[in-house]
Amino acid sequence: QGDFGWSNVDCPFPDDRIWNRMSGGMTYDIGMYMAHLGQVAYPDSEVEIIQAMATMKNGIDQTILCNMMFSNGNNKVDDQTGQKGMLQFYVTGAANTEERVTIQGSKGRIVLDSPAHVPEKVRVFQDAGRGKTTEVVHDFAMPDDSFADQWYYPGSVGFTYEIQEVCKAIRAGKKECDQFNWGHSLQLATMIDEIIRQTRGEQGESSTEEKVGAA
């Protein structure tokens, strides 16, 4: 469960890129950060259901609430077929939000400290009896960026980790990274496309259900 928002109140209409229907709107702009959390929490799972709703501004999606159900396997679990997992998030251009993410499990939870799209701390809480938990904190410091002026987008130096992994894959003769491969990319793009379809209705009547294959 998470949120991600930055205020676009100072973005002039219609000139700013956020108001371009082809590439703007908050789903295209930051929705992938939240949708990707489902891939992290439920690796190699199918997206069974997507439900999305939005408020609009200047013809684009301004605030979006999305629920997703992931499914993995064909074994009987409780009253369902397959292991199920839920993702709920909202993204918005109406406000600068806390950006806090919690991945809740049956035996504890993982918390990504704010801002969750560039977290430097990951907290792992494990149940230790009723009303009791243990906590382990993992630190992921940003690379040194003292060589640069202030970033236009705070935390952008964190892309260094992605660049390093891409370079590592290229040197190894690979066409994709192990952590996020072509299948993951296609699945994430399909998830975003379905949110846009439901909220903007640009590809026909909206549906509350869409299956997206596992990577």
Short mmCIF file of C-alpha atoms in Angstrom, two decimals:
data_model
loop_
_atom_site.label_atom_id
_atom_site.label_comp_id
_atom_site.label_asym_id
_atom_site.label_seq_id
_atom_site.Cartn_x
_atom_site.Cartn_y
_atom_site.Cartn_z
CA GLN A 1 0.00 0.00 0.00
CA GLY A 2 1.44 3.36 -0.90
CA ASP A 3 1.07 6.90 -2.18
CA PHE A 4 3.05 9.19 -4.44
CA GLY A 5 2.15 12.77 -5.24
CA TRP A 6 3.72 16.02 -6.30
CA SER A 7 1.84 19.27 -6.78
CA ASN A 8 1.51 20.41 -10.38
CA VAL A 9 -0.23 23.65 -9.41
CA ASP A 10 2.65 25.67 -10.87
CA CYS A 11 2.70 23.78 -14.19
CA PRO A 12 1.28 26.17 -16.82
CA PHE A 13 -1.58 24.90 -18.96
CA PRO A 14 -1.40 23.92 -21.78
CA ASP A 15 2.34 24.32 -22.30
CA ASP A 16 3.72 22.07 -19.55
CA ARG A 17 4.35 18.46 -20.56
CA ILE A 18 2.14 17.17 -17.69
CA TRP A 19 -0.97 18.33 -19.62
CA ASN A 20 -0.04 16.47 -22.81
CA ARG A 21 -2.52 13.59 -23.14
CA MET A 22 0.00 11.50 -25.08
CA SER A 23 2.61 11.49 -22.32
CA GLY A 24 1.23 13.47 -19.39
CA GLY A 25 -1.18 12.81 -16.57
CA MET A 26 -0.14 11.43 -13.21
CA THR A 27 -0.53 7.76 -14.20
CA TYR A 28 2.04 8.06 -16.96
CA ASP A 29 4.21 10.37 -14.88
CA ILE A 30 4.54 8.45 -11.60
CA GLY A 31 2.05 5.56 -11.65
CA MET A 32 4.72 3.05 -12.65
CA TYR A 33 6.56 3.57 -9.35
CA MET A 34 3.54 2.39 -7.41
CA ALA A 35 2.41 -0.34 -9.82
CA HIS A 36 5.90 -1.83 -9.78
CA LEU A 37 5.53 -2.45 -6.03
CA GLY A 38 3.17 -5.30 -6.89
CA GLN A 39 5.90 -6.92 -8.97
CA VAL A 40 8.27 -6.57 -6.03
CA ALA A 41 5.84 -7.99 -3.48
CA TYR A 42 4.48 -10.76 -5.75
CA PRO A 43 7.27 -11.80 -8.13
CA ASP A 44 6.38 -13.90 -11.18
CA SER A 45 2.65 -13.48 -10.52
CA GLU A 46 -0.25 -12.72 -12.83
CA VAL A 47 -2.24 -9.54 -12.42
CA GLU A 48 -5.74 -10.95 -12.16
CA ILE A 49 -7.83 -7.83 -11.52
CA ILE A 50 -7.24 -4.09 -11.92
CA GLN A 51 -9.75 -1.53 -10.63
CA ALA A 52 -8.98 2.14 -11.15
CA MET A 53 -10.78 5.45 -10.75
CA ALA A 54 -9.63 9.03 -11.17
CA THR A 55 -10.45 12.70 -10.96
CA MET A 56 -9.54 14.73 -14.04
CA LYS A 57 -7.95 18.13 -14.60
CA ASN A 58 -7.38 19.80 -17.98
CA GLY A 59 -8.33 16.55 -19.67
CA ILE A 60 -5.81 14.33 -17.93
CA ASP A 61 -5.89 12.06 -14.88
CA GLN A 62 -5.02 14.17 -11.84
CA THR A 63 -5.64 11.86 -8.84
CA ILE A 64 -5.83 8.11 -9.35
CA LEU A 65 -6.82 5.37 -6.91
CA CYS A 66 -5.98 1.83 -8.00
CA ASN A 67 -6.56 -1.65 -6.59
CA MET A 68 -4.89 -4.74 -8.04
CA MET A 69 -5.10 -8.45 -7.29
CA PHE A 70 -2.12 -10.68 -8.06
CA SER A 71 -2.30 -14.46 -8.37
CA ASN A 72 0.37 -17.16 -8.41
CA GLY A 73 -0.05 -20.92 -8.90
CA ASN A 74 -3.01 -23.26 -9.17
CA ASN A 75 -3.04 -24.72 -5.68
CA LYS A 76 -6.09 -24.30 -3.48
CA VAL A 77 -5.46 -21.56 -0.89
CA ASP A 78 -8.32 -20.83 1.51
CA ASP A 79 -11.36 -20.46 -0.76
CA GLN A 80 -9.42 -19.41 -3.85
CA THR A 81 -7.31 -21.03 -6.53
CA GLY A 82 -3.75 -19.72 -6.33
CA GLN A 83 -1.90 -17.57 -3.82
CA LYS A 84 -3.50 -14.11 -3.88
CA GLY A 85 -2.04 -10.75 -3.01
CA MET A 86 -3.40 -7.19 -3.08
CA LEU A 87 -1.89 -3.84 -4.05
CA GLN A 88 -3.56 -0.52 -3.32
CA PHE A 89 -2.10 2.87 -4.18
CA TYR A 90 -2.92 6.39 -5.22
CA VAL A 91 -0.95 8.97 -7.18
CA THR A 92 -1.83 12.64 -7.44
CA GLY A 93 -0.82 15.97 -8.87
CA ALA A 94 -2.96 17.84 -6.37
CA ALA A 95 -0.52 17.70 -3.44
CA ASN A 96 2.94 16.74 -2.28
CA THR A 97 2.25 13.54 -0.36
CA GLU A 98 4.19 11.71 2.33
CA GLU A 99 5.30 8.94 -0.05
CA ARG A 100 5.18 6.14 2.49
CA VAL A 101 4.93 2.51 1.41
CA THR A 102 4.04 -0.54 3.50
CA ILE A 103 4.22 -4.13 2.27
CA GLN A 104 2.12 -6.13 4.74
CA GLY A 105 2.66 -9.86 5.08
CA SER A 106 1.10 -12.53 7.28
CA LYS A 107 4.09 -12.49 9.66
CA GLY A 108 5.20 -8.89 9.52
CA ARG A 109 5.66 -5.91 7.23
CA ILE A 110 8.23 -3.98 5.23
CA VAL A 111 8.18 -0.18 5.33
CA LEU A 112 9.93 2.02 2.78
CA ASP A 113 10.78 5.32 4.42
CA SER A 114 9.66 8.52 2.77
CA PRO A 115 10.21 9.42 -0.01
CA ALA A 116 9.41 5.86 -1.03
CA HIS A 117 10.43 6.21 -4.70
CA VAL A 118 13.99 6.94 -3.54
CA PRO A 119 14.14 5.39 -0.04
CA GLU A 120 17.39 5.30 1.88
CA LYS A 121 16.01 3.11 4.67
CA VAL A 122 13.98 -0.10 4.51
CA ARG A 123 12.44 -1.25 7.78
CA VAL A 124 11.53 -4.89 8.32
CA PHE A 125 9.08 -5.60 11.16
CA GLN A 126 8.45 -9.18 12.24
CA ASP A 127 5.65 -10.28 14.54
CA ALA A 128 6.97 -11.52 17.87
CA GLY A 129 3.70 -12.25 19.63
CA ARG A 130 0.53 -10.31 20.18
CA GLY A 131 1.35 -6.59 20.32
CA LYS A 132 5.07 -7.26 19.92
CA THR A 133 7.35 -6.79 16.93
CA THR A 134 11.04 -6.82 16.16
CA GLU A 135 12.57 -4.28 13.78
CA VAL A 136 15.60 -4.48 11.52
CA VAL A 137 16.68 -1.40 9.57
CA HIS A 138 18.55 -1.70 6.26
CA ASP A 139 20.38 1.41 5.04
CA PHE A 140 20.74 2.15 1.33
CA ALA A 141 22.60 5.44 1.14
CA MET A 142 22.47 7.49 -2.03
CA PRO A 143 25.69 7.55 -4.07
CA ASP A 144 27.93 10.56 -3.51
CA ASP A 145 26.71 13.44 -5.63
CA SER A 146 28.87 16.22 -4.22
CA PHE A 147 30.20 16.74 -7.75
CA ALA A 148 26.85 18.10 -8.96
CA ASP A 149 24.59 21.04 -8.29
CA GLN A 150 21.16 20.42 -6.79
CA TRP A 151 19.14 17.90 -8.81
CA TYR A 152 15.96 19.16 -10.47
CA TYR A 153 14.30 15.92 -9.32
CA PRO A 154 15.57 15.13 -5.78
CA GLY A 155 17.16 11.69 -5.49
CA SER A 156 17.96 11.40 -9.20
CA VAL A 157 21.48 10.24 -8.35
CA GLY A 158 19.82 6.99 -7.30
CA PHE A 159 19.59 6.08 -10.99
CA THR A 160 23.29 5.28 -10.61
CA TYR A 161 22.28 1.85 -9.29
CA GLU A 162 20.20 1.14 -12.39
CA ILE A 163 22.99 2.32 -14.69
CA GLN A 164 25.48 0.06 -12.92
CA GLU A 165 23.21 -2.98 -13.36
CA VAL A 166 22.65 -2.23 -17.05
CA CYS A 167 26.40 -1.90 -17.60
CA LYS A 168 26.98 -5.16 -15.73
CA ALA A 169 24.46 -6.97 -17.96
CA ILE A 170 26.02 -5.54 -21.14
CA ARG A 171 29.50 -6.60 -20.07
CA ALA A 172 28.15 -10.11 -19.44
CA GLY A 173 26.65 -10.24 -22.93
CA LYS A 174 23.07 -10.16 -21.66
CA LYS A 175 20.15 -8.42 -23.37
CA GLU A 176 18.25 -7.79 -20.14
CA CYS A 177 18.86 -7.41 -16.43
CA ASP A 178 18.04 -10.25 -14.06
CA GLN A 179 16.31 -7.95 -11.58
CA PHE A 180 13.96 -6.38 -14.15
CA ASN A 181 13.72 -8.14 -17.48
CA TRP A 182 11.75 -7.70 -20.72
CA GLY A 183 8.79 -9.62 -19.34
CA HIS A 184 8.64 -7.37 -16.28
CA SER A 185 8.71 -4.31 -18.55
CA LEU A 186 5.83 -5.59 -20.68
CA GLN A 187 3.76 -6.52 -17.64
CA LEU A 188 4.26 -3.09 -16.06
CA ALA A 189 3.43 -1.28 -19.30
CA THR A 190 0.24 -3.34 -19.65
CA MET A 191 -0.76 -2.48 -16.08
CA ILE A 192 -0.32 1.25 -16.76
CA ASP A 193 -2.22 0.99 -20.06
CA GLU A 194 -5.17 -0.65 -18.30
CA ILE A 195 -5.29 2.09 -15.65
CA ILE A 196 -5.36 4.70 -18.42
CA ARG A 197 -8.08 2.76 -20.26
CA GLN A 198 -10.28 2.63 -17.20
CA THR A 199 -9.76 6.23 -16.04
CA ARG A 200 -9.75 8.03 -19.39
CA GLY A 201 -11.88 5.60 -21.36
CA GLU A 202 -9.73 6.15 -24.43
CA GLN A 203 -9.96 2.56 -25.67
CA GLY A 204 -13.69 1.91 -25.32
CA GLU A 205 -15.87 1.31 -22.29
CA SER A 206 -13.96 0.83 -19.07
CA SER A 207 -13.76 -2.55 -17.39
CA THR A 208 -13.05 -3.39 -13.78
CA GLU A 209 -11.22 -6.57 -14.61
CA GLU A 210 -8.12 -7.23 -16.70
CA LYS A 211 -5.73 -10.18 -16.61
CA VAL A 212 -2.06 -9.39 -17.14
CA GLY A 213 0.34 -12.31 -17.48
CA ALA A 214 3.29 -12.86 -15.21
CA ALA A 215 6.74 -11.91 -16.40
#
